[in-house]
Coordinates of C-alpha atoms in Angstrom, one line a residue:
X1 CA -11.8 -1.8 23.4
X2 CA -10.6 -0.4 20.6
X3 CA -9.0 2.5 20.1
X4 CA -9.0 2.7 16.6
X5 CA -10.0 6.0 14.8
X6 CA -9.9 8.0 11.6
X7 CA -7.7 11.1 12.9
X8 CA -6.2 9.4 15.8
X9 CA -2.5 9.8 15.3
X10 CA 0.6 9.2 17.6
X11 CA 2.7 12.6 18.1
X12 CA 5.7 11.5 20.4
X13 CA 7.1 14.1 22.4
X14 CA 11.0 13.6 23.1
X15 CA 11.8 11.8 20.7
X16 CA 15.2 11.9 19.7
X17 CA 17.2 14.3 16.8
X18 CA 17.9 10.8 14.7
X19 CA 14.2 9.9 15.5
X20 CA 13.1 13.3 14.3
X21 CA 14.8 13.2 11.2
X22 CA 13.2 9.8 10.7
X23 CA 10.2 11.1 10.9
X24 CA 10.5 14.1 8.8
X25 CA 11.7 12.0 6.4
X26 CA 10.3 11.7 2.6
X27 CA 10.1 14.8 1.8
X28 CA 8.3 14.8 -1.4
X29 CA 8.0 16.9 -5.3
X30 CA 8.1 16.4 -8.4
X31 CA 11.3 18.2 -9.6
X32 CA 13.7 15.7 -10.9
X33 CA 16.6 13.6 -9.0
X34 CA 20.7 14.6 -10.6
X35 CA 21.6 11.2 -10.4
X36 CA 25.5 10.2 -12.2
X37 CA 24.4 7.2 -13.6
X38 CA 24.1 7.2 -17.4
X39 CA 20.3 5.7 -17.8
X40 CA 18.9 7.9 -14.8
X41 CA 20.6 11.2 -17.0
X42 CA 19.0 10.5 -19.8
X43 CA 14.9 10.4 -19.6
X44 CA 13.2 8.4 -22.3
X45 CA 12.2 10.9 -24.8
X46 CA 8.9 12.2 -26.1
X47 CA 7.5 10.3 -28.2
X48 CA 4.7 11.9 -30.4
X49 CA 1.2 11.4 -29.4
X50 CA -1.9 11.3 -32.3
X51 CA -3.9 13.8 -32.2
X52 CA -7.1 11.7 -31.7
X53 CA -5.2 10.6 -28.6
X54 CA -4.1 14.1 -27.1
X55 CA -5.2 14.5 -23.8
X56 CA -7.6 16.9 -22.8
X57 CA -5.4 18.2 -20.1
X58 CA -1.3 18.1 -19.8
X59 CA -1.5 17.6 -15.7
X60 CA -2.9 16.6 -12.9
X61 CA -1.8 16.5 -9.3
X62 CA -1.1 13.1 -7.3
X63 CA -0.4 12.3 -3.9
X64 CA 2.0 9.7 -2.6
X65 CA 3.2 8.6 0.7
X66 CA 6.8 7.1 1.0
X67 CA 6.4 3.4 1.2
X68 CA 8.2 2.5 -1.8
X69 CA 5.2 1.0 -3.6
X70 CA 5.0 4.5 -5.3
X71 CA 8.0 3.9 -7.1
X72 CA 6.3 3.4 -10.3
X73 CA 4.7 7.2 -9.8
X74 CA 8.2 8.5 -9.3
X75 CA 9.5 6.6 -11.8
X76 CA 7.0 8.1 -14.7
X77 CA 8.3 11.4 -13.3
X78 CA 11.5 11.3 -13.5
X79 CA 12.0 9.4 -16.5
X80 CA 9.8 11.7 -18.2
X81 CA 7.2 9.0 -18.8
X82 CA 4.3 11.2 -18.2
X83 CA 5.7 13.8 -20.8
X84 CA 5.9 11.0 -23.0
X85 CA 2.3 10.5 -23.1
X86 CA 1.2 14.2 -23.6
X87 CA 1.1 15.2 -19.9
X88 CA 4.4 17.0 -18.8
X89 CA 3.0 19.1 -16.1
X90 CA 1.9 16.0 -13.9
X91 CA 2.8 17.0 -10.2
X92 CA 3.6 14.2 -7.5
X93 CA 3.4 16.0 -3.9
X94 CA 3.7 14.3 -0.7
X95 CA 1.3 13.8 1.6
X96 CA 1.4 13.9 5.7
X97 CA -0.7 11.1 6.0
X98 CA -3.3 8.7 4.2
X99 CA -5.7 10.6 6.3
X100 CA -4.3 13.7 4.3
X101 CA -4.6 12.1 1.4
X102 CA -7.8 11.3 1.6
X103 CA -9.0 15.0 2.6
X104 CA -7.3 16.3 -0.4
X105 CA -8.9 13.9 -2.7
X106 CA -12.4 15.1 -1.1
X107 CA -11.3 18.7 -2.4
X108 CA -9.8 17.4 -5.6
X109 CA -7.0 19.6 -7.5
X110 CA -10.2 22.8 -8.1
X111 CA -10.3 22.8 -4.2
X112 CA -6.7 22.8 -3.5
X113 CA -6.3 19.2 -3.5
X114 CA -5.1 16.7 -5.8
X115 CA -6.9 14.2 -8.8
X116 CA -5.2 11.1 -7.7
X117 CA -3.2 9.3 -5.8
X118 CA -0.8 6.2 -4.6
X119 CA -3.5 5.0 -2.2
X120 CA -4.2 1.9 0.0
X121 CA -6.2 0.1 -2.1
X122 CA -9.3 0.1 0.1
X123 CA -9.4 3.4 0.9
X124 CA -11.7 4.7 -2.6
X125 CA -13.9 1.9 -2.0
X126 CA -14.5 3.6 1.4
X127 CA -14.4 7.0 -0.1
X128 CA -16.6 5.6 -2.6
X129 CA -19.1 4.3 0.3
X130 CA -18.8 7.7 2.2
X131 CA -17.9 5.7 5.2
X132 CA -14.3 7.6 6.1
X133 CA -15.0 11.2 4.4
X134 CA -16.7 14.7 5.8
X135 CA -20.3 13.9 6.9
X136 CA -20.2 10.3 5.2
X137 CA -20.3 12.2 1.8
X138 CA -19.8 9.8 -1.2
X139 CA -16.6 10.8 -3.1
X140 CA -16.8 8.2 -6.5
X141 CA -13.4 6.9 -6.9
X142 CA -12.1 5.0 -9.3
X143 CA -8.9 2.7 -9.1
X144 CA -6.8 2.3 -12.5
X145 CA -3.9 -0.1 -11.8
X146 CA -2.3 -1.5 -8.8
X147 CA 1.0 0.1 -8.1
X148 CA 2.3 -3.1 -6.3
X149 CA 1.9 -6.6 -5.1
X150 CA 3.7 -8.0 -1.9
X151 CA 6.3 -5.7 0.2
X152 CA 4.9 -4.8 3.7
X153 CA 6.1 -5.6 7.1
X154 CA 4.6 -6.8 10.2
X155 CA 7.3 -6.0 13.0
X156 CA 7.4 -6.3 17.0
X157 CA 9.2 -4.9 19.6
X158 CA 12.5 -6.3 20.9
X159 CA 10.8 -7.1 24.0
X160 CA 9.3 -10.2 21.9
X161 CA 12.6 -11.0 20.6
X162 CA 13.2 -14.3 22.4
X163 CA 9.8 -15.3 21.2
X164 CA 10.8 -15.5 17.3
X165 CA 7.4 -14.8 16.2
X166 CA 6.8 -15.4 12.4
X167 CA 3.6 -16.0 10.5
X168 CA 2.3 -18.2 13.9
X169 CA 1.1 -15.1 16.2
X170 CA -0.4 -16.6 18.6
X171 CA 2.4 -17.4 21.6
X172 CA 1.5 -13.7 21.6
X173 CA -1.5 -13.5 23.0
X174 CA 0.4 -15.1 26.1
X175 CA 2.8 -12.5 25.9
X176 CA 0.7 -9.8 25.3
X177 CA -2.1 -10.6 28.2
X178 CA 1.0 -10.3 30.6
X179 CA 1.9 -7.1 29.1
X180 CA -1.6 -5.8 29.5
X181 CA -1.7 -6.3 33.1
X182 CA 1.4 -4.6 33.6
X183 CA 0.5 -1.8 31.4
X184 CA -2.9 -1.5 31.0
X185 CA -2.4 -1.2 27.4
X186 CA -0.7 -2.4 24.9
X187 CA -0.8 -1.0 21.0
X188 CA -0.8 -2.4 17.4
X189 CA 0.0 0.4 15.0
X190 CA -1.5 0.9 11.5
X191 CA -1.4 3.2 8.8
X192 CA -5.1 3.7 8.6
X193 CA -8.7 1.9 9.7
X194 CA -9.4 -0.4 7.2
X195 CA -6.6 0.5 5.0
X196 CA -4.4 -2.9 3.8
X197 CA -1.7 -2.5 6.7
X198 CA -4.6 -2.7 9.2
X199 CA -6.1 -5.6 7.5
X200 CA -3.2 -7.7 7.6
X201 CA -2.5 -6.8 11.2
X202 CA -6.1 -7.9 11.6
X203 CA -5.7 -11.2 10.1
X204 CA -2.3 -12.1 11.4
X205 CA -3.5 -11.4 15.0
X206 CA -6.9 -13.0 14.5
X207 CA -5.2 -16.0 12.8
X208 CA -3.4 -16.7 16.2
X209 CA -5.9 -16.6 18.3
X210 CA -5.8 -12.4 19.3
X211 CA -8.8 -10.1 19.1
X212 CA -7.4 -7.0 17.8
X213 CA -10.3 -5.0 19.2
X214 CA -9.6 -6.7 22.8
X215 CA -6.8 -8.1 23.2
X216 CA -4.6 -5.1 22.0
X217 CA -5.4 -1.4 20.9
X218 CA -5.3 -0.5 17.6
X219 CA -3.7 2.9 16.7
X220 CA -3.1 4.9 13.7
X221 CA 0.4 6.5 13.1
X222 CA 1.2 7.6 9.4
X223 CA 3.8 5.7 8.0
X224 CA 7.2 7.6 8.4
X225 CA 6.3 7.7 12.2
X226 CA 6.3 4.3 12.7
X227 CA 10.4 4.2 13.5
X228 CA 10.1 6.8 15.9
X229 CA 7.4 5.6 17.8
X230 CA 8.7 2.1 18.2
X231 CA 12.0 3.7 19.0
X232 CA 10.5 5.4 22.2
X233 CA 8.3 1.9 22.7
X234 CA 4.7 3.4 22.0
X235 CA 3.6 0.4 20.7
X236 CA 4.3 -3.4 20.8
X237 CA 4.2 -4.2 16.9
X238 CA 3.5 -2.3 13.7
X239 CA 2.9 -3.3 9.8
X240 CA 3.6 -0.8 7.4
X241 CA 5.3 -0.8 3.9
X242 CA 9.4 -0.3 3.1
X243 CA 11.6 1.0 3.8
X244 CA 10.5 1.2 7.6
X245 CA 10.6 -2.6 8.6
X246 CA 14.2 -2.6 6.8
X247 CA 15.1 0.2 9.1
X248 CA 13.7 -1.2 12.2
X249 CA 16.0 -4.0 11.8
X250 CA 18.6 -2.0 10.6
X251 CA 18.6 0.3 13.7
X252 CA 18.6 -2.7 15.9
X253 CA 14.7 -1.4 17.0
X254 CA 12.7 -4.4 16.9
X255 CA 12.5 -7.2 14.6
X256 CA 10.0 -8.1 11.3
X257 CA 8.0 -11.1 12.1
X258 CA 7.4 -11.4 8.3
X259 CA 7.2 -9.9 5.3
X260 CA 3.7 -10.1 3.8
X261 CA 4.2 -12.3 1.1
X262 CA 4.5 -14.4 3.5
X263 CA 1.0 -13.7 4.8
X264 CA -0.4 -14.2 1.2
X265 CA 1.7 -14.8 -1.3
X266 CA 1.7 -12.1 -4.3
X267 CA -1.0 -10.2 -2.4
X268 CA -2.1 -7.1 -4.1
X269 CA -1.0 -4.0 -1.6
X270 CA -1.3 -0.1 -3.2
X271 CA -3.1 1.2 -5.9
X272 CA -3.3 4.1 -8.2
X273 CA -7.0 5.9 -8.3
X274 CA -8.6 8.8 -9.5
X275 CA -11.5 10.8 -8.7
X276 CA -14.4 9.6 -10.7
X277 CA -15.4 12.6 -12.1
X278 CA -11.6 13.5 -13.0
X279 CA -11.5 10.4 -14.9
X280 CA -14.9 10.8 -16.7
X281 CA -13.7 14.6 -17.4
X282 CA -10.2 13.4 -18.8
X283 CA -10.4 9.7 -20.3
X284 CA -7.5 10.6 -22.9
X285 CA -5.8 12.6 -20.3
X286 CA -6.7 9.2 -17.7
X287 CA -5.4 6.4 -20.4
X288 CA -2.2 8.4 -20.9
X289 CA -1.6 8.5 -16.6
X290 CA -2.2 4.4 -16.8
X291 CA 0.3 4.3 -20.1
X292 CA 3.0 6.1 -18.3
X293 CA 2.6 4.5 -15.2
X294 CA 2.4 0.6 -16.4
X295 CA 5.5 1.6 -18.4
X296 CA 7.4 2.6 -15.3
X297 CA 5.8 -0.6 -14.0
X298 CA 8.0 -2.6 -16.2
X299 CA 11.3 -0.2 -16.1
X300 CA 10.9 -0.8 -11.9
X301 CA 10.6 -5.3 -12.4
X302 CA 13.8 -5.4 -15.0
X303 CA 16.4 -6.6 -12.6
X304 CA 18.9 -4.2 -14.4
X305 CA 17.3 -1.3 -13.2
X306 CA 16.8 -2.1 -9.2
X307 CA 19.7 -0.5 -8.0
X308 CA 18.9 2.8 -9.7
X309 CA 15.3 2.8 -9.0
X310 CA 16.5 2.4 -5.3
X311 CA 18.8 5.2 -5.8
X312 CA 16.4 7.4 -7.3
X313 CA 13.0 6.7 -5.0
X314 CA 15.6 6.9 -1.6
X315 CA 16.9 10.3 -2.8
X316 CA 16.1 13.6 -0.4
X317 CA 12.9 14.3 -3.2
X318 CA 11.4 11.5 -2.5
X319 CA 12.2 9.0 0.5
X320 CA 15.0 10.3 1.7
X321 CA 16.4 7.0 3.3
X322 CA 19.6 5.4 2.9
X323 CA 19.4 3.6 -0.5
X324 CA 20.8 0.3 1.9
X325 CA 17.9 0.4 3.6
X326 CA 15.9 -0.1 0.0
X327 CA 18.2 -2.1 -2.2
X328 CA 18.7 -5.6 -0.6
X329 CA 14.5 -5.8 0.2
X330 CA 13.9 -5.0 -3.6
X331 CA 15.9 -8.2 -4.7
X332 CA 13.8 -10.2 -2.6
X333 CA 16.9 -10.2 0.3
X334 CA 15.5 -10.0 3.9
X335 CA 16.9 -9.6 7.3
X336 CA 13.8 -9.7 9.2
X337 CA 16.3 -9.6 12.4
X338 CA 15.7 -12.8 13.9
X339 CA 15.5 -15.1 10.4
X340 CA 17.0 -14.2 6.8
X341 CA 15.1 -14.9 3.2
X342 CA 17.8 -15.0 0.4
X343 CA 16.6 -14.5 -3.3
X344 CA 12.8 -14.8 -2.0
X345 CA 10.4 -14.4 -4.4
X346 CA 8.4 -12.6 -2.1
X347 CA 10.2 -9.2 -3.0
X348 CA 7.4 -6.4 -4.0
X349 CA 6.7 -6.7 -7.4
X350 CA 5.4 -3.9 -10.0
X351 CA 4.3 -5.1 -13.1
X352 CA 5.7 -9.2 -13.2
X353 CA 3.7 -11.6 -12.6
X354 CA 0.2 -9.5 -13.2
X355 CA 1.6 -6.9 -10.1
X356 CA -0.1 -4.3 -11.8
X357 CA -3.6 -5.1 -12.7
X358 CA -6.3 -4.6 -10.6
X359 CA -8.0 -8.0 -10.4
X360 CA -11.5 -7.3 -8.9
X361 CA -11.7 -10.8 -7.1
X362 CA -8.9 -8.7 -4.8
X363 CA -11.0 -5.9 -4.5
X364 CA -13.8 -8.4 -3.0
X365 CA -11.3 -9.6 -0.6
X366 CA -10.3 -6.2 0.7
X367 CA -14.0 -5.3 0.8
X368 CA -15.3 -8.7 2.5
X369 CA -12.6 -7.9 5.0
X370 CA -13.9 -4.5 5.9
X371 CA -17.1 -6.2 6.9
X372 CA -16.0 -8.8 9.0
X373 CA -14.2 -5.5 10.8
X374 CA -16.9 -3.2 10.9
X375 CA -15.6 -0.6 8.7
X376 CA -18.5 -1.1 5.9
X377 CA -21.9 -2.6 6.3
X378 CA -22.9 -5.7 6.2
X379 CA -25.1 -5.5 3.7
X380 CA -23.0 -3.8 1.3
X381 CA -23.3 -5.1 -2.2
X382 CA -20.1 -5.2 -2.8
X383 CA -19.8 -6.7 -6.6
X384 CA -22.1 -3.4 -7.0
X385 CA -19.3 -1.3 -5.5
X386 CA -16.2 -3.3 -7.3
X387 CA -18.0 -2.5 -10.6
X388 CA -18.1 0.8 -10.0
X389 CA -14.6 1.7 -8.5
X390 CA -12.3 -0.9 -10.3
X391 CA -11.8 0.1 -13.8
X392 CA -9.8 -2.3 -15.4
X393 CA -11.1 -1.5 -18.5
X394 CA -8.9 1.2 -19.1
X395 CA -6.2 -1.1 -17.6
X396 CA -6.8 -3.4 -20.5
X397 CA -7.0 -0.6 -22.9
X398 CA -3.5 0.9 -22.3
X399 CA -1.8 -1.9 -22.1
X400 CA -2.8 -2.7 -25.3
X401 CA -1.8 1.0 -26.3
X402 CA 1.4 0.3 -25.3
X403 CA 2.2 -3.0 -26.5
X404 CA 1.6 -5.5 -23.8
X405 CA -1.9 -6.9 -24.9
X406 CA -0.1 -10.4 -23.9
X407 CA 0.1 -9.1 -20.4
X408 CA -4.0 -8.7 -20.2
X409 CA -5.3 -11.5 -17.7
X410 CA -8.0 -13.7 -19.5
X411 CA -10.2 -12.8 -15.7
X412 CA -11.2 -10.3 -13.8
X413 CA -10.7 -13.2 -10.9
X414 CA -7.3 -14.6 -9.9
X415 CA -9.3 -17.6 -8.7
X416 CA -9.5 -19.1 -5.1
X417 CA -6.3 -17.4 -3.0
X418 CA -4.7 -19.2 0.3
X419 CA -3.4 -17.7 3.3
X420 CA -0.4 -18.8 5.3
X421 CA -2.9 -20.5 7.7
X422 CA -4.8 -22.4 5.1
X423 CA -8.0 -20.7 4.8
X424 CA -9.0 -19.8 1.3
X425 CA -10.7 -17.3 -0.2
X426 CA -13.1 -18.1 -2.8
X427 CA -14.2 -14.9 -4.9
X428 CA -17.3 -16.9 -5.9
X429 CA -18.4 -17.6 -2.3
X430 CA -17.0 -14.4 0.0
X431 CA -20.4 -14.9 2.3
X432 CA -18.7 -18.7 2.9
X433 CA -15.4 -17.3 4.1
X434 CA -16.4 -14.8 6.3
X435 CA -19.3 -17.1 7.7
X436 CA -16.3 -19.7 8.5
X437 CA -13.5 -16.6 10.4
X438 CA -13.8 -17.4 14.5
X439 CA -12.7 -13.9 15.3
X440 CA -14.7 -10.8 13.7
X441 CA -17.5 -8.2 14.6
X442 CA -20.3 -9.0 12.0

């Protein structure tokens, strides 16, 4: 069975002081980095905003957790990109947890909470559905952009080491059976239920051949936790965003069997929401957040600036990691400890390559996924709940408001996707996919 739940987190006693500081790690704000390097000292100025475009509000609070699909939020901040657009006060604060996040969404900022956030990308859809907040209240979400494609980690245990797993999981299920006798249970760790990190440990599992409902437990552990825990072996593999698969290797932990790109090429990963009713309360103040962010979108893609956007996001405001363990991973170099990719272009994109809008044929996916898991019904109408959450029309609209009209998609649909093991998924037709996976719970 499963052990799999919303507020089920790993807290490791003993772990060591390096371990500790691991997981204390990424300590967040909003005040900006002091960083030598001439761009980073110099924030691109304020540019005037027309006064039919003046926001109704000059801030708004957002969340963010540390894997470094955020950098586009930190980015806005530092470089003054929010100010730009007519909202200097704009707060990014850390969160705990997704699970944290999600609580101080529910409250929003008049509660003691926050407007928005770097979020997993399904988790408004389920906030939306009421299916993960306090009595299964509907909180109406609404996602902007995405803040990233590509970039996460699947990573094992050096126990499997002599196996060499990549995307083919399933001499695992070997493996893991003998481990499961010994121990009585063995654990996969995600960041949350039905969150993208547990979907692609889901799929990757499943692809091979492994129930991850029987064959293994799956546990929740909030992302800068994941090092510690697989340093004190809590768990026999993980999948999480960077930096923390680059330090697993790096430590000499465990290894990466893949980065996800490898799983689904260009997959779409994080996304920046808003509350619903923040949005409809704000539009001007909402278009200027998507302006600000795209345009850090862009700053993060231009080669030129990758080492300082590592040196600013691993910084003790934000990640605080060792830029190393950021830098080589955001060129697309990977020592997944057993195999190296060299200039892959796998690396986690931003804004190239349509990184940053939220096509709603990946917002099916997601959704299609969490009913072949269990996490929303089946009968959801999901092209209901995509047209509700997605708003991509305000995607459209600041881009154009910032000069990158050429960079609006013709479709809402990026057209039939293919996995690493050959199954496709056909936007038109999710009831055909999920009528043709072997291993689900619907």
């Amino acid at each position: 069975m499963s052990s799999l739940s919303r507020r089920k987190f790993i807290f490791t006693a003993g772990v060591t002081a390096g371990a500790t500081i691991l997981a204390n790690g990424c300590s967040g704000g909003s005040s900006p980095s002091d960083t030598s390097s001439p761009a980073a000292s110099a924030p691109l100025a304020p540019a005037p905003v027309a006064a039919a475009d003046t926001p109704e509000v000059t801030t708004a609070k957002l969340g963010f957790i540390c894997p470094d699909g955020l950098a586009p939020l930190i980015i806005a901040k530092e470089k003054g990109l929010f100010a730009k657009y007519g909202m200097p006060d704009v707060e990014v604060l850390k969160q705990a947890s997704w699970a944290v996040t999600r609580d101080n969404l529910e409250l929003g900022s008049g509660g003691g909470g926050i407007d928005g956030a770097h979020i997993l990308t399904p988790m408004p859809y389920l906030m939306s559905a009421g299916t993960i907040t306090k009595g299964n209240q509907k909180v109406p979400m609404n996602i902007l952009a995405r803040l990233n494609v590509n970039g996460q980690g699947i990573c094992l245990a050096n126990t499997y080491k002599d196996l060499k797993i990549g995307t083919d999981s399933s001499p695992l299920k070997e493996a893991f059976a003998k481990a499961k006798a010994e121990k009585g249970e063995i654990k996969a760790a995600v960041t949350f239920p039905g969150g993208t990190h547990d979907l692609w440990m889901r799929y990757w599992l499943s692809a091979g051949g492994i129930d991850p409902d029987k064959d293994i437990s799956t546990i929740v552990v909030p992302p800068p936790q994941m090092v510690a825990n697989i340093k004190v072996n809590n768990m026999e593999t993980f999948c999480v965003g960077e930096p923390w698969p680059a330090q697993t290797v790096n430590q000499g932990l465990g290894y990466n069997a893949m980065t996800t790109g490898e799983l689904w090429k260009d997959h779409p990963e994080k996304a920046f929401a808003m509350r619903a009713d923040w949005v409809e309360q704000h539009p001007k103040a909402a278009k200027a957040l998507l302006m600000a962010v795209q345009e850090a979108q862009i700053w993060c893609d231009d080669p030129a600036n990758k080492e300082e956007m590592c040196q600013i996001v691993s910084g003790r405001e934000w990640f605080k990691v060792p830029v190393e363990d950021i830098l080589e991973r955001s060129k697309g170099n990977f020592d997944l400890g057993v195999r190296q990719l060299e200039n892959s272009p796998l690396l986690m994109k931003f804004w190239n390559d349509a990184a940053s809008y939220p096509f709603k044929s990946h917002d099916l996916w997601f959704l299609t996924e969490d009913i072949r898991w269990g996490y929303l019904p089946a009968d959801t109408d999901t092209k209901a709940l995509v047209d509700a959450v997605n708003r991509e029309d305000l995607w459209r609209e600041a881009a154009k408001a910032i000069g990158q009209e050429a960079a609006i998609p013709a479709s809402t649909s990026r057209g039939v996707e293919t996995f690493f093991d050959g199954v496709k998924f056909d936007p038109e037709n999710p009831s055909a996919y999920l009528s043709a996976l072997k291993l689900k719970k619907v």
